[in-house]
CSV table of N, CA and C in Angstrom, one decimal:
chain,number,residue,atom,x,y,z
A,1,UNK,N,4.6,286.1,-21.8
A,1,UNK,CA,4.5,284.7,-22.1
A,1,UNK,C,4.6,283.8,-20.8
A,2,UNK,N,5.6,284.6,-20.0
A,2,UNK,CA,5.9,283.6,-18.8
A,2,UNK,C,4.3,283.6,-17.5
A,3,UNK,N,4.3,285.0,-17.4
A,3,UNK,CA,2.7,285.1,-17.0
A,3,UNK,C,1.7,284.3,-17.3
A,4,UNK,N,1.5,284.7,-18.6
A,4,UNK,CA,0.7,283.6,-19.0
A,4,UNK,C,0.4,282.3,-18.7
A,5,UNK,N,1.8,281.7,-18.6
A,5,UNK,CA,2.1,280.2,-18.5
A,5,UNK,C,2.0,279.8,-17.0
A,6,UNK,N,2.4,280.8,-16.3
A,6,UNK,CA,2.0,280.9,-14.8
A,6,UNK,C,0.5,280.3,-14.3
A,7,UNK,N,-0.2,281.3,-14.9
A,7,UNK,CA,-1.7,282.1,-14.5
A,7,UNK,C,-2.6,280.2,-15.2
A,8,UNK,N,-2.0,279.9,-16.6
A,8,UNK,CA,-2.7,278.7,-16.8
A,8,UNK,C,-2.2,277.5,-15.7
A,9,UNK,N,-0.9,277.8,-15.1
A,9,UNK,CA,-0.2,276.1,-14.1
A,9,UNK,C,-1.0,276.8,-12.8
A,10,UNK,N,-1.5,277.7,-12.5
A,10,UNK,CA,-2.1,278.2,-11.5
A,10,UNK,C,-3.5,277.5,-11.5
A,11,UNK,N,-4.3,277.7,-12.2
A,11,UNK,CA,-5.4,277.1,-12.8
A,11,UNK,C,-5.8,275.8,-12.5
A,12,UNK,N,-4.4,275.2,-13.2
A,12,UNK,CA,-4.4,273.9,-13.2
A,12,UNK,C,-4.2,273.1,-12.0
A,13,UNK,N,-3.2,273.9,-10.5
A,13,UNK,CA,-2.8,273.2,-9.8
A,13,UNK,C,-4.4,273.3,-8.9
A,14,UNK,N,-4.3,272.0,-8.0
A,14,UNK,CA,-5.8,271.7,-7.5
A,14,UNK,C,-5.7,272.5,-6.0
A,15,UNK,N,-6.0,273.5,-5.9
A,15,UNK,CA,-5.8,274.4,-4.8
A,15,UNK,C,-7.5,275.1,-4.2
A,16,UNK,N,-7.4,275.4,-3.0
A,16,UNK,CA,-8.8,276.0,-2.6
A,16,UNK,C,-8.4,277.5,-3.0
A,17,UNK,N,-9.7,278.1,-4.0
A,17,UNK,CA,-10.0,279.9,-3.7
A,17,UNK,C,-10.4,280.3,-2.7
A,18,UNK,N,-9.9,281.3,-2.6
A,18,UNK,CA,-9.9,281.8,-1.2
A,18,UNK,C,-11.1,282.7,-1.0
A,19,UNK,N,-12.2,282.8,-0.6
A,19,UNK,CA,-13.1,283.5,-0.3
A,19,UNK,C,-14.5,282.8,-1.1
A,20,UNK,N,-14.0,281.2,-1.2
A,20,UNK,CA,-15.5,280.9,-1.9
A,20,UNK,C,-15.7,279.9,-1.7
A,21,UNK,N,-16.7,279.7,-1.4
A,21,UNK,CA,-17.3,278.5,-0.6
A,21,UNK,C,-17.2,276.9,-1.4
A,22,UNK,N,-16.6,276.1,-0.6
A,22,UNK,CA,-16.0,274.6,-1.0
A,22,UNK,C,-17.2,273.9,-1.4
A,23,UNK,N,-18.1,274.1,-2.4
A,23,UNK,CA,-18.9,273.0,-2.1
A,23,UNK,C,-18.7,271.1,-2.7
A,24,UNK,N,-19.4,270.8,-3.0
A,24,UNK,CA,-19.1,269.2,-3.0
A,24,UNK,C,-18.3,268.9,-4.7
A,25,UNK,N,-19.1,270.2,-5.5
A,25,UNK,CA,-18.7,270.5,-6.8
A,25,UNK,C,-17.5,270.5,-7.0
A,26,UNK,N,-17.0,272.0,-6.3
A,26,UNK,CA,-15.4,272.2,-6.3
A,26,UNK,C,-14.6,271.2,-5.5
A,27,UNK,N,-15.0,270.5,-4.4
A,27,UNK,CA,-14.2,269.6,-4.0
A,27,UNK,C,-14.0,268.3,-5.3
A,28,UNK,N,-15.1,267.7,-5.5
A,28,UNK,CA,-14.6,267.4,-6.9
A,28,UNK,C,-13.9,267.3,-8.0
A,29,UNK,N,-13.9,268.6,-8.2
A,29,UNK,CA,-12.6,269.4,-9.6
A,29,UNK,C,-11.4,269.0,-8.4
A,30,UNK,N,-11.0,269.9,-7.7
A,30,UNK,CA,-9.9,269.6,-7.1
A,30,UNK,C,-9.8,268.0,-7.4
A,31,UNK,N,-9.9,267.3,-6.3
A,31,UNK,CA,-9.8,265.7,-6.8
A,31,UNK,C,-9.4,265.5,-7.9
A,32,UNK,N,-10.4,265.7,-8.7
A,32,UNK,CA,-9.9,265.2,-9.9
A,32,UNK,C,-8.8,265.7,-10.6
A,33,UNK,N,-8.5,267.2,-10.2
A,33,UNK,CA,-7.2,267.9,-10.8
A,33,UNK,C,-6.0,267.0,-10.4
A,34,UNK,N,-6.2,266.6,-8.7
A,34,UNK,CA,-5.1,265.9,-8.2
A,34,UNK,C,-4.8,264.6,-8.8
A,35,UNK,N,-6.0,263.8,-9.3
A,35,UNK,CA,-5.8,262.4,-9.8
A,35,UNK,C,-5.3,262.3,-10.9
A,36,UNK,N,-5.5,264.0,-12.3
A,36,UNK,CA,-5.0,263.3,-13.1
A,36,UNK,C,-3.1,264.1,-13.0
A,37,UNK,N,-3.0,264.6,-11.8
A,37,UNK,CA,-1.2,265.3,-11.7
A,37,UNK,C,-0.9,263.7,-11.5
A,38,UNK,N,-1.3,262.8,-10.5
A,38,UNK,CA,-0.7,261.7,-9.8
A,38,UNK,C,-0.7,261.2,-11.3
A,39,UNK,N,-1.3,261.2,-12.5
A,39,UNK,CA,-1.7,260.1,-13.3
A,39,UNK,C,0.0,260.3,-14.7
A,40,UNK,N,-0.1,261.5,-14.6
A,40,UNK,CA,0.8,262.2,-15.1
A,40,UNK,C,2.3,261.9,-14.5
A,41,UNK,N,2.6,261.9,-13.2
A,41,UNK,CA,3.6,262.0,-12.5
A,41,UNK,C,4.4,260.6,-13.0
A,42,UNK,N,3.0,259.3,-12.6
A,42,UNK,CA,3.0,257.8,-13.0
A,42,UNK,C,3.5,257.6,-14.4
A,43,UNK,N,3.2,258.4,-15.4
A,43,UNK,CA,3.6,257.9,-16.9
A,43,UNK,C,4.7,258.7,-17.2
A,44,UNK,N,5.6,259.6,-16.3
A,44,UNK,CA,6.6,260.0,-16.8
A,44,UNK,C,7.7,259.5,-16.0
A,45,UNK,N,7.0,258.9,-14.7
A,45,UNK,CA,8.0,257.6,-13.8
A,45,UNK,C,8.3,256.6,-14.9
A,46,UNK,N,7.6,256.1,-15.2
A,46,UNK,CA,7.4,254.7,-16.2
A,46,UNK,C,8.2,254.8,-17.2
A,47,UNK,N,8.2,256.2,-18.0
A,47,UNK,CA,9.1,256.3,-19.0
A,47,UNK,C,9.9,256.4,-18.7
A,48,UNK,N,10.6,257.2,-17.2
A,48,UNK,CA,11.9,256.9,-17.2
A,48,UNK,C,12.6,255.7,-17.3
A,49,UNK,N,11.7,255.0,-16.3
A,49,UNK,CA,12.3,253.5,-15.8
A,49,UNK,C,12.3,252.8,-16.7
A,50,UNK,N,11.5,252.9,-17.8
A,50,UNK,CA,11.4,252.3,-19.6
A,50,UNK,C,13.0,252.5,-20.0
A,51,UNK,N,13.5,253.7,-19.7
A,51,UNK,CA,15.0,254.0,-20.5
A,51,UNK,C,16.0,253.4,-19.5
A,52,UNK,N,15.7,253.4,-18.4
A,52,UNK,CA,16.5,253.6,-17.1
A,52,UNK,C,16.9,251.7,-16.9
A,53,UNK,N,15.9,250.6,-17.6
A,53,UNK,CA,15.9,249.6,-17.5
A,53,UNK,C,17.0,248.8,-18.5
A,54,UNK,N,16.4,249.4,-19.6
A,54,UNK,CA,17.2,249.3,-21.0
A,54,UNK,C,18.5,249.7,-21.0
A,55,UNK,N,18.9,250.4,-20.5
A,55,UNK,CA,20.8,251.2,-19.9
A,55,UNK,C,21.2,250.0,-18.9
A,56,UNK,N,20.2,249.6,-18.1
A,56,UNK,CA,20.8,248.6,-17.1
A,56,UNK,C,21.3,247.3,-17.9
A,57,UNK,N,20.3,246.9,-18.6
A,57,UNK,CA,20.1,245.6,-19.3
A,57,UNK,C,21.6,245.7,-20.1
A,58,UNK,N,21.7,246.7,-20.6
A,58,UNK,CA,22.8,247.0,-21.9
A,58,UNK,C,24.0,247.0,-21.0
A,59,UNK,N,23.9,247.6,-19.8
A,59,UNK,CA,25.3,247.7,-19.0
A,59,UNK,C,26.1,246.4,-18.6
A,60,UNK,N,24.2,245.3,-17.9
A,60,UNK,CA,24.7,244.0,-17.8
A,60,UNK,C,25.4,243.2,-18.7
A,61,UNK,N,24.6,243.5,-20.0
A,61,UNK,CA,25.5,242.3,-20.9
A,61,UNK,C,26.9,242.8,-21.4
A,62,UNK,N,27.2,244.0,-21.3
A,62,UNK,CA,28.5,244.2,-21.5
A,62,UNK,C,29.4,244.3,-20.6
A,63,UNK,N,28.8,244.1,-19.6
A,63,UNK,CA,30.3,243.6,-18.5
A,63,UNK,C,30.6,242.1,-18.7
A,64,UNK,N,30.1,241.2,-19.6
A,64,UNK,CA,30.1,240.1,-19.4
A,64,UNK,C,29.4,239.4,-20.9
A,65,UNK,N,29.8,240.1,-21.6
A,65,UNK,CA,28.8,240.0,-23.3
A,65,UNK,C,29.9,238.7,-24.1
A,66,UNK,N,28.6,237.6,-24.4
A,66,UNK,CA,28.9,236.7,-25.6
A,66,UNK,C,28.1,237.1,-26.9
A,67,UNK,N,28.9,236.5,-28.0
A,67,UNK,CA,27.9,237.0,-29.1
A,67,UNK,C,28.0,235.5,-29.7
A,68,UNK,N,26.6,234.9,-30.4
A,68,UNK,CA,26.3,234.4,-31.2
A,68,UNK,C,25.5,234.4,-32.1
A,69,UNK,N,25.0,233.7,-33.3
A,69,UNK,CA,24.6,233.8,-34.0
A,69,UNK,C,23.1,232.9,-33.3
A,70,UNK,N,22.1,233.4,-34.0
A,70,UNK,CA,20.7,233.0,-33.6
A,70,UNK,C,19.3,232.7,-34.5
A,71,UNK,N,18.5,232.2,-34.7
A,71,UNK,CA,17.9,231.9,-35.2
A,71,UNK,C,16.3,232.9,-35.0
A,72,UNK,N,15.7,233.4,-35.5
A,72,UNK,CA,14.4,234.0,-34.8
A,72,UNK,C,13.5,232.8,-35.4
A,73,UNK,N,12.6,232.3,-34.0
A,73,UNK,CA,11.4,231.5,-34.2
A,73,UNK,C,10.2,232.1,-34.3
A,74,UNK,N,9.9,233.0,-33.6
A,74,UNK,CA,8.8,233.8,-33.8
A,74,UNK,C,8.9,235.6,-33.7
A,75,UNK,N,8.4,236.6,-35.1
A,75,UNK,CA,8.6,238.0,-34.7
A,75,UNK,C,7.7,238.6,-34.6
A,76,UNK,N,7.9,239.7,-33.7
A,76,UNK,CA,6.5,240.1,-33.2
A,76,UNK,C,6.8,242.2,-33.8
A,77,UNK,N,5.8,243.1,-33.1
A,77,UNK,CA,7.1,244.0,-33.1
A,77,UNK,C,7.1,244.6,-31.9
A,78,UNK,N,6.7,244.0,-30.3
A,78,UNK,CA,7.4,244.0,-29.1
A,78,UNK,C,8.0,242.4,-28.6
A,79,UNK,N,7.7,242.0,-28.9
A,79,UNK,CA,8.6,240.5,-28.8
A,79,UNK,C,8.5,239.8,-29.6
A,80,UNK,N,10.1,239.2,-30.0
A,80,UNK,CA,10.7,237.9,-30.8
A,80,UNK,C,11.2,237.4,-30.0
A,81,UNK,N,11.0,236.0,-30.5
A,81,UNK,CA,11.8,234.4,-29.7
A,81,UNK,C,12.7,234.3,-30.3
A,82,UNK,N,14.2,233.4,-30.4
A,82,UNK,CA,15.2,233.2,-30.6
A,82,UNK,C,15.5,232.3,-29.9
A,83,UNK,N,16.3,231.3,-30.8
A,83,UNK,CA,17.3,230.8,-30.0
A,83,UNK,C,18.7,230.7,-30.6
A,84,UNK,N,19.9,230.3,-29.4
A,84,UNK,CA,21.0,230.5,-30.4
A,84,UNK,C,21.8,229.4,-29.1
A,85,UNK,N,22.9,229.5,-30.1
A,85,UNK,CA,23.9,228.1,-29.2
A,85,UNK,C,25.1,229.2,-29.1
A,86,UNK,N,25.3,228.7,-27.3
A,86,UNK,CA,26.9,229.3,-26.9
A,86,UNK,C,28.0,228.4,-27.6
A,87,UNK,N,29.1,229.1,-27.6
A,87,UNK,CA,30.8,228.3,-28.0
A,87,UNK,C,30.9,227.0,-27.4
A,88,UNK,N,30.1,226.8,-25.9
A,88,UNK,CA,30.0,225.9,-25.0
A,88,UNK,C,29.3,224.8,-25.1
A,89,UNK,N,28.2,225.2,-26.6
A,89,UNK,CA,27.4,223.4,-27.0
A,89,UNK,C,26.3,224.2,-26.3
A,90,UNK,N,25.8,225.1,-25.6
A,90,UNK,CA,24.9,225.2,-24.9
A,90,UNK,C,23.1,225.8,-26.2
A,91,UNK,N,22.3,225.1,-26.5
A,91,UNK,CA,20.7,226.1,-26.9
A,91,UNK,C,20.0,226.9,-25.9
A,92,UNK,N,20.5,227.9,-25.7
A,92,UNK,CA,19.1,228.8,-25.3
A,92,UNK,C,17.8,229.2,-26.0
A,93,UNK,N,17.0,229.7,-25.1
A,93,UNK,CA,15.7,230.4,-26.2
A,93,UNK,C,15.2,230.6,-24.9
A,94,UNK,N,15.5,232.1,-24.7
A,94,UNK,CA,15.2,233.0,-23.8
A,94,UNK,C,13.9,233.0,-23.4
A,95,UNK,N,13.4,233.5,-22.5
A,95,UNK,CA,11.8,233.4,-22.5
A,95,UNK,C,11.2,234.1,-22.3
A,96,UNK,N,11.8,235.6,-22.3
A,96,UNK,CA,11.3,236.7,-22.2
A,96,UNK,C,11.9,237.3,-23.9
A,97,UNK,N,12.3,236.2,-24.7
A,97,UNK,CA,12.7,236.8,-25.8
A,97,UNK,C,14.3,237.5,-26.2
A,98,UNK,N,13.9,238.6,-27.2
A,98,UNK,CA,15.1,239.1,-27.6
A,98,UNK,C,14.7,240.7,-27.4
A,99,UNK,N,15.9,241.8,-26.8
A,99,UNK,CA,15.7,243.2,-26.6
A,99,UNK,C,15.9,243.6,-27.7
A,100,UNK,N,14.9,244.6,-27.7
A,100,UNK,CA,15.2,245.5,-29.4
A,100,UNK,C,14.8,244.7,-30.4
A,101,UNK,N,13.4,244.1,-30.9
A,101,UNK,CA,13.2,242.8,-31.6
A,101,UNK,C,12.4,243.6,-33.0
A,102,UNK,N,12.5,245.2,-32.9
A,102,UNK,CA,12.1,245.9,-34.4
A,102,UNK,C,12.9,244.9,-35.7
A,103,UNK,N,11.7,244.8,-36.3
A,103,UNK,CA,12.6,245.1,-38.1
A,103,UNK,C,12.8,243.3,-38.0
A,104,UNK,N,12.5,242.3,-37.4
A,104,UNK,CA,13.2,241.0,-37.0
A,104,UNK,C,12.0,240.3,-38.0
A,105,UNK,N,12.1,239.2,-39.0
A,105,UNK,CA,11.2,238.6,-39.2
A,105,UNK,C,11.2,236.6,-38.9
A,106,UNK,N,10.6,236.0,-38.6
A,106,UNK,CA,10.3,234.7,-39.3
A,106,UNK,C,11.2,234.0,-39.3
A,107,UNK,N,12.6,233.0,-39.2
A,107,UNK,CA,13.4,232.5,-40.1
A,107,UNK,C,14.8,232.9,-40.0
A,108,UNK,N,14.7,234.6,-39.8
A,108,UNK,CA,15.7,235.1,-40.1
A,108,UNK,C,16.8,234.6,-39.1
A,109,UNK,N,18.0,235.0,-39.7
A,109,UNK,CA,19.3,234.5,-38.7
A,109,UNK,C,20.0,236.0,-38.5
A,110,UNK,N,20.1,236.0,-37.5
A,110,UNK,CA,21.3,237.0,-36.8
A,110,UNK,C,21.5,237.0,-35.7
A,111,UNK,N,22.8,238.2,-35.5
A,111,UNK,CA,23.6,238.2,-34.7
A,111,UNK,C,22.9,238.8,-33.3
A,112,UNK,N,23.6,237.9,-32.2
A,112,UNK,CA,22.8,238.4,-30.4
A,112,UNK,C,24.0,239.0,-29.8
A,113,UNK,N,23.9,239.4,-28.8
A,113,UNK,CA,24.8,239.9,-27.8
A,113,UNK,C,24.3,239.4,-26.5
A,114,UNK,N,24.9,238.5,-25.7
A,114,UNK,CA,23.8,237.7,-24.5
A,114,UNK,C,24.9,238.0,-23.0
A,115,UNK,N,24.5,237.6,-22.2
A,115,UNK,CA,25.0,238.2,-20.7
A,115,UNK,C,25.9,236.7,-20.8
A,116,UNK,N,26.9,236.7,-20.7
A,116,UNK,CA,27.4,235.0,-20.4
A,116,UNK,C,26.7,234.7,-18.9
A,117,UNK,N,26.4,235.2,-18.2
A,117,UNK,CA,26.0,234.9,-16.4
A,117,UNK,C,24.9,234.3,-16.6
A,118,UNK,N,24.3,235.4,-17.3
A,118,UNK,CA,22.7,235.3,-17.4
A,118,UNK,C,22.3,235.2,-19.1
A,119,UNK,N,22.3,234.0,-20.1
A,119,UNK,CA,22.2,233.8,-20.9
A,119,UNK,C,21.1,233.9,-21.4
A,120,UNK,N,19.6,234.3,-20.4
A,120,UNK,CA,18.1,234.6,-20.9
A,120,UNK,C,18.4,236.8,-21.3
A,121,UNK,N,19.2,236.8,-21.1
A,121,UNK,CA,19.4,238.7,-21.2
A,121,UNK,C,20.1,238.9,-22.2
A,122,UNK,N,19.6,238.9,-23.4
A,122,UNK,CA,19.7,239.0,-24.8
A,122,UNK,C,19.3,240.1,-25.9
A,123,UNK,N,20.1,240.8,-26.0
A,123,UNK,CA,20.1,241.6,-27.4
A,123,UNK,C,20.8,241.6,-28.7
A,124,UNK,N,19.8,242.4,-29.5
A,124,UNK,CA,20.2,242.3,-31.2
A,124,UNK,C,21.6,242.7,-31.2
A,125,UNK,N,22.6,242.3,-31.9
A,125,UNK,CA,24.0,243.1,-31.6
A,125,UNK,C,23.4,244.5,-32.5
A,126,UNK,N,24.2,245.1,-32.0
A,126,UNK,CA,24.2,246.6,-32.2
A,126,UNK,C,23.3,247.4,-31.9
A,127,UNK,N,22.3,247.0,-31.3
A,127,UNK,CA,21.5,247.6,-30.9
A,127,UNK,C,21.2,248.1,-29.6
A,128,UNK,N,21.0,249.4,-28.8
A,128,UNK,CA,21.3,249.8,-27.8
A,128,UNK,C,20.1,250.3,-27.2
A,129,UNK,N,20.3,250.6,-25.6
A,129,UNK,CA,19.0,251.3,-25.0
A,129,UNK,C,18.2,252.6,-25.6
A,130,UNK,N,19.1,253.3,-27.0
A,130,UNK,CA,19.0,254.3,-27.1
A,130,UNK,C,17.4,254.3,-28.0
A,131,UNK,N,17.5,253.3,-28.5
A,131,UNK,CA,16.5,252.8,-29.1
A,131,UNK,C,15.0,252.7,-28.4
A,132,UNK,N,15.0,252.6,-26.8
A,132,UNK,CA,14.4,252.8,-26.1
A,132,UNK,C,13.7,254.6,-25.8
A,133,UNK,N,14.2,255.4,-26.2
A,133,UNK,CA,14.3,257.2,-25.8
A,133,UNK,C,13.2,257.4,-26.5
A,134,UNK,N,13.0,257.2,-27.7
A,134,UNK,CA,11.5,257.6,-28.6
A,134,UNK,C,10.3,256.8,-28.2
A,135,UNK,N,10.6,255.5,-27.9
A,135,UNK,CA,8.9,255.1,-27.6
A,135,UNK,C,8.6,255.9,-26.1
A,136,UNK,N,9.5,255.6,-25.4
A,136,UNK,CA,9.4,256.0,-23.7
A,136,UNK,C,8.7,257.6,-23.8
A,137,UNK,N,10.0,258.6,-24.4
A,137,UNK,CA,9.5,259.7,-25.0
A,137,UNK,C,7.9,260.1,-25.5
A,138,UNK,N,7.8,259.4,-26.5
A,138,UNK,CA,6.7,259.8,-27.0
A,138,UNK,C,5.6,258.7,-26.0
A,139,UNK,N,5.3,258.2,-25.3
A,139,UNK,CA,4.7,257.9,-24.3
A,139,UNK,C,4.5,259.0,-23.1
A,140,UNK,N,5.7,259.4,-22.9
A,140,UNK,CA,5.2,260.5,-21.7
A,140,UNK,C,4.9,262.0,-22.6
A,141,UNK,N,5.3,262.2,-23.7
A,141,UNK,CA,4.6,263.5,-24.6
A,141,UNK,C,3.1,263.3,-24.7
A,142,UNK,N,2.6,262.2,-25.3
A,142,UNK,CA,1.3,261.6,-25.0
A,142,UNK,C,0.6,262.0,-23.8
A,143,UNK,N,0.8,261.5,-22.4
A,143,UNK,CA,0.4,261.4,-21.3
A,143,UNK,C,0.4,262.7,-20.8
A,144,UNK,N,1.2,263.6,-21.2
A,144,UNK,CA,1.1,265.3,-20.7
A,144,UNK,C,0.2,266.0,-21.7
A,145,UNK,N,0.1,265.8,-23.3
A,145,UNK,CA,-0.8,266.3,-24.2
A,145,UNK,C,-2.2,266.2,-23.8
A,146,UNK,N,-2.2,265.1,-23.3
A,146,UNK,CA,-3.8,264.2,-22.8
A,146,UNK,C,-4.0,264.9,-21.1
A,147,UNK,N,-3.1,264.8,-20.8
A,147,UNK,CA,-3.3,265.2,-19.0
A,147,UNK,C,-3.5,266.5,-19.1
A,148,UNK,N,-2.9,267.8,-20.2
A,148,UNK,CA,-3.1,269.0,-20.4
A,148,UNK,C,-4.3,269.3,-21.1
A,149,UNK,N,-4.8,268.8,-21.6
A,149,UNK,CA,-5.9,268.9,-21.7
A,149,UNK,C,-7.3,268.4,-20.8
A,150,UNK,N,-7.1,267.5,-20.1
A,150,UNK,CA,-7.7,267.2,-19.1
A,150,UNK,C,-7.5,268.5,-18.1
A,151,UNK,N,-6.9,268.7,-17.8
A,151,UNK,CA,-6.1,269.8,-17.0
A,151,UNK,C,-7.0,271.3,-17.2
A,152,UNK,N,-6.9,271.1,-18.7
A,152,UNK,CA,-7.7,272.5,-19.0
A,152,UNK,C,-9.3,272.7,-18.9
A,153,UNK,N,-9.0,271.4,-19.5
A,153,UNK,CA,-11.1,271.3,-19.3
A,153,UNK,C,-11.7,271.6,-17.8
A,154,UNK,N,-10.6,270.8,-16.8
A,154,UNK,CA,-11.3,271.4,-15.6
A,154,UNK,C,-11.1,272.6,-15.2
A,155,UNK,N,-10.1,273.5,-15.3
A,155,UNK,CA,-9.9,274.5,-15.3
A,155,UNK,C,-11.1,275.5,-15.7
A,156,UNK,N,-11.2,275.1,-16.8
A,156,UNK,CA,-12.5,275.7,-17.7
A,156,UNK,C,-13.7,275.4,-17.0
A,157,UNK,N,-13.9,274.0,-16.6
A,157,UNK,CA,-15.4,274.3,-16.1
A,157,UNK,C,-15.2,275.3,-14.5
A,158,UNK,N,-13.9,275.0,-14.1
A,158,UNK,CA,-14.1,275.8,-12.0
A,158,UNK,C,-14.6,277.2,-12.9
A,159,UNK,N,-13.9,277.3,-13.9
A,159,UNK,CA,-14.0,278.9,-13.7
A,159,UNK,C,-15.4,279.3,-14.1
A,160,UNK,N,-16.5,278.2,-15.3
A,160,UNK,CA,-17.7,278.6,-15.0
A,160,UNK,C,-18.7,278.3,-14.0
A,161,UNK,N,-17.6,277.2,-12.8
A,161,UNK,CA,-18.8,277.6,-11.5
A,161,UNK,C,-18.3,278.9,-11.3
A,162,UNK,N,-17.1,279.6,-10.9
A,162,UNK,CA,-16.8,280.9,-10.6
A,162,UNK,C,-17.7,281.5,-10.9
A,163,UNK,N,-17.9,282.4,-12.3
A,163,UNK,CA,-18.7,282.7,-13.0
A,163,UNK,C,-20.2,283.0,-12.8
A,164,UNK,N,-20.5,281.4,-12.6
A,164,UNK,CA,-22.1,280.9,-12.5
A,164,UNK,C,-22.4,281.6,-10.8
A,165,UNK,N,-21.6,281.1,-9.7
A,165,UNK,CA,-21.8,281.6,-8.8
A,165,UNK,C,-21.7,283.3,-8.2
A,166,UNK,N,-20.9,284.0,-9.1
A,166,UNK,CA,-20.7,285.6,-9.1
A,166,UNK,C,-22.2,286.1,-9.9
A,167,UNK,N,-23.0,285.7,-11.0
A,167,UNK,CA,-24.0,286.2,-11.3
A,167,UNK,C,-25.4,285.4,-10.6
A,168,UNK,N,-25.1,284.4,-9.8
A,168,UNK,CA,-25.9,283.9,-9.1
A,168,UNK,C,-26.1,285.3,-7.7
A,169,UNK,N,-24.9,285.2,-7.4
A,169,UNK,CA,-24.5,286.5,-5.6
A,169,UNK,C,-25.0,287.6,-6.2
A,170,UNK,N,-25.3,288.1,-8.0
A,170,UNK,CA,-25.8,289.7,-7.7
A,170,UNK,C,-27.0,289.5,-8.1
A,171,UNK,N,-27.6,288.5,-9.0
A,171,UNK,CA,-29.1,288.3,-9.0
A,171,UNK,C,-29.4,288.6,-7.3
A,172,UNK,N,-28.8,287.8,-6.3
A,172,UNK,CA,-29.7,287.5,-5.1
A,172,UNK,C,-29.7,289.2,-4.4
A,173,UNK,N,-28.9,289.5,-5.1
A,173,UNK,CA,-27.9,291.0,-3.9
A,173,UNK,C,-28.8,291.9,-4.6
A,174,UNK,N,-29.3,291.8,-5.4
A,174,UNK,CA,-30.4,292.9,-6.5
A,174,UNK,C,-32.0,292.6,-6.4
């Protein structure tokens, strides 16, 4: 199994064969093997920093967390508006919205959790980064399902230039 899995990442990685001539074709495949590793590399960066942002955000407002009650003006299901009033008399209505804005409709009233420093960094109470791990997640499962198969198709065709070119050398040699 492990062989196997070897012999297919071998395949896939964009490397020159050794004893066969580079032409403009196989420089191609390479390339493109390399554009779609970079493309891959990029969407599993992204997802990290998707989870990695969301732990920050959550860490900020709890060194320094007010809670009020809030109003939602508009729900979406990646962004809802809100606004809500601090202890202090103060209305905000963030402008990047509210974190974690699933399940929110219209009207509704509930509870926030806000940065008192930074009163635009607002989340649902109870709601945490962790919430964040499945989309990010299945984003980068996506982007490897999709990149592995890109991955394979070229694989697949180098190996019918191989191929093409080995019965091309014995037609000529015969």
């Amino acid at each position: 199994m492990i062989g196997r899995l070897r012999a297919l990442l071998d395949h896939a990685l964009p490397r020159r064969q050794p004893g066969v001539e580079d032409t403009p074709t196989r420089k191609a495949l390479r390339w493109s093997k390399c554009a779609v590793w970079i493309v891959l590399g990029l969407v599993t960066l992204q997802s990290v920093l998707l989870v990695a942002g969301a732990w920050r955000n959550d860490r900020q407002i709890e060194r320094n967390m007010g809670v009020a009650q809030a109003e939602v003006l508009s729900a979406g299901p990646r962004r809802s508006t809100i606004e809500f009033v601090t202890p202090d008399r103060v209305t905000y209505r963030p402008e990047l919205g509210v974190l974690y804005p699933s399940e929110l409709a219209d009207g509704m009233r509930i509870y926030v959790e806000y940065d008192k420093n930074d009163p635009d960094l607002v989340r649902v109470q109870h709601r945490t980064a962790a919430l964040a791990i499945i989309p990010a997640g299945s984003i980068a499962v996506l982007g490897w399902l999709i990149g592995g198969a890109v991955l394979a198709g070229l694989a697949l065709l180098e190996r019918r230039l191989t191929q093409d070119d080995i019965s091309l050398d014995s037609q000529l040699l015969s």
